[in-house]
Short mmCIF file of C-alpha atoms in Angstrom, two decimals:
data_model
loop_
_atom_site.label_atom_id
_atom_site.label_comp_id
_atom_site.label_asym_id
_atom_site.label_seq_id
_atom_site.Cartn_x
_atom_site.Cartn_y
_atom_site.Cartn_z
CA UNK A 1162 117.46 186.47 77.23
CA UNK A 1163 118.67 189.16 75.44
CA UNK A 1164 121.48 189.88 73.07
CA UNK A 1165 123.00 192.00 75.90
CA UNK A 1166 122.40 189.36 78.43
CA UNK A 1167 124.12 186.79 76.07
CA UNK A 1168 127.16 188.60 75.88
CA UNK A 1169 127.78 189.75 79.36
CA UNK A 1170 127.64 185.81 80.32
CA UNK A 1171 130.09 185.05 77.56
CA UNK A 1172 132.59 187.48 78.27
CA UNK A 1173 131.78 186.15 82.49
CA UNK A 1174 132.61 182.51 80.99
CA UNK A 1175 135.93 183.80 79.35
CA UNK A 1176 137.18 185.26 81.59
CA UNK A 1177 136.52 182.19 84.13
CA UNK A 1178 137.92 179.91 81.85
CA UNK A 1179 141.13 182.12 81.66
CA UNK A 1180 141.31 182.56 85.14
CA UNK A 1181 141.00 178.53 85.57
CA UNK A 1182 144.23 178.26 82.30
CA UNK A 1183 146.36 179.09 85.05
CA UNK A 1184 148.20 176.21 86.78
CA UNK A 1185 148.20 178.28 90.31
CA UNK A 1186 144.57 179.84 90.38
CA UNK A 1187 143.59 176.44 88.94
CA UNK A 1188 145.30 174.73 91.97
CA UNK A 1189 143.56 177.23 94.38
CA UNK A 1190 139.61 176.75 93.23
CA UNK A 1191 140.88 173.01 93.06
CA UNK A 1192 141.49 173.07 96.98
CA UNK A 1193 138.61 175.11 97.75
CA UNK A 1194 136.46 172.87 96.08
CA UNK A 1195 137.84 169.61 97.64
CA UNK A 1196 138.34 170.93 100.89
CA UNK A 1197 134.44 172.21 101.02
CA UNK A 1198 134.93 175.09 103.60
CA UNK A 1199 136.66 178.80 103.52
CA UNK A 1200 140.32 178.33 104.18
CA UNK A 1201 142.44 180.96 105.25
CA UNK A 1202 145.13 182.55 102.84
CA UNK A 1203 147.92 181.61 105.20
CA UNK A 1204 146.60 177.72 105.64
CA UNK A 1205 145.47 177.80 101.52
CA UNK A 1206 149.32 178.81 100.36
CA UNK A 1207 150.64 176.07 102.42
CA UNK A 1208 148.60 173.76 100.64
CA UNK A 1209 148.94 175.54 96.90
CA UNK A 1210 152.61 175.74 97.64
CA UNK A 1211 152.61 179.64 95.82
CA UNK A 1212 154.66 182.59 96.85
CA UNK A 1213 152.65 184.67 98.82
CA UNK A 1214 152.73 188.22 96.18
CA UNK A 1215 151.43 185.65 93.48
CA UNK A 1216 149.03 184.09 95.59
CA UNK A 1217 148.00 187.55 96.51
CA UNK A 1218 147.68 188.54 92.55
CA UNK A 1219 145.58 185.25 92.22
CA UNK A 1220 143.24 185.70 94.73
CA UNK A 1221 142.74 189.29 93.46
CA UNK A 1222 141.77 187.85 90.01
CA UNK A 1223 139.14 185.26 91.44
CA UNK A 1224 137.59 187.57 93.36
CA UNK A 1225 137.21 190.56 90.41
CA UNK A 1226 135.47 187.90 87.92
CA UNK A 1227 133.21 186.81 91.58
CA UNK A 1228 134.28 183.16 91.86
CA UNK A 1229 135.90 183.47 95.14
CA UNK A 1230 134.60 185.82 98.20
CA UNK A 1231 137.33 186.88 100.46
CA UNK A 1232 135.71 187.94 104.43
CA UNK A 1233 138.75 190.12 107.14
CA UNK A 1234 138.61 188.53 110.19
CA UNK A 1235 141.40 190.52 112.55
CA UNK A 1236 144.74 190.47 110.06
CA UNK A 1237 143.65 187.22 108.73
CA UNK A 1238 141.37 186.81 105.42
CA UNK A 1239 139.33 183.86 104.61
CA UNK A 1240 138.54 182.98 101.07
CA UNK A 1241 135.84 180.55 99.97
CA UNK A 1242 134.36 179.34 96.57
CA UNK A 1243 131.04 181.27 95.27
CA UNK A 1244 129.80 177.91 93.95
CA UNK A 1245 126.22 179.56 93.15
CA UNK A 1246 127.73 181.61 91.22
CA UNK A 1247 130.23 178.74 89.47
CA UNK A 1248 127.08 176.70 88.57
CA UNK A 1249 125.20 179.25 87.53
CA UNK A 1250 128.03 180.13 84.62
CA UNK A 1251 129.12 176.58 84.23
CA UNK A 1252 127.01 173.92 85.34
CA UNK A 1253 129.02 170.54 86.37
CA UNK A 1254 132.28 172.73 86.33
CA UNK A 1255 132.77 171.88 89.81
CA UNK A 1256 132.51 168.35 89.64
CA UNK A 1257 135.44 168.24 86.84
CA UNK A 1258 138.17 169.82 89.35
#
């Protein structure tokens, strides 16, 4: 690995852990993880108890750093954990939710 390399996956495991410092986008990866499937944004604030613009802004951020994929079905969208990717970065992160 390179000292390119190196740095692009620290600056990927920053920002990850930043994302996860917040109590809502925390909540959200929590309930993805536990729940084991995609969950719809509608059915995932319900649970997360968020208002919907900030749930909105979280989402956004989980899917720029590529920890959550988002898939439009009709109006609805459907957001699950890219655990590859999770364990890939952080190894066991999962398991600690």
């Amino acid at each position: 690995m390179d000292i390119k390399q190196s740095n692009t996956d620290t600056e990927i495991k920053q920002r990850v852990f930043f994302a996860l410092s917040d109590p809502g986008r925390y909540k959200i990866i929590s309930m993805l993880y536990h729940v084991g499937h995609e969950m719809g944004c509608n059915e995932l604030n319900q649970h997360v108890e968020i208002d919907k613009s900030t749930m909105s802004y979280h989402l956004r951020t989980l899917r720029e750093i590529g920890i959550t994929n988002t898939r439009t079905q009709g109006r609805q969208k459907y957001v699950s954990l890219n655990i590859e990717k999770i364990e890939n970065l952080l190894p066991g992160l999962l398991k600690l939710l």
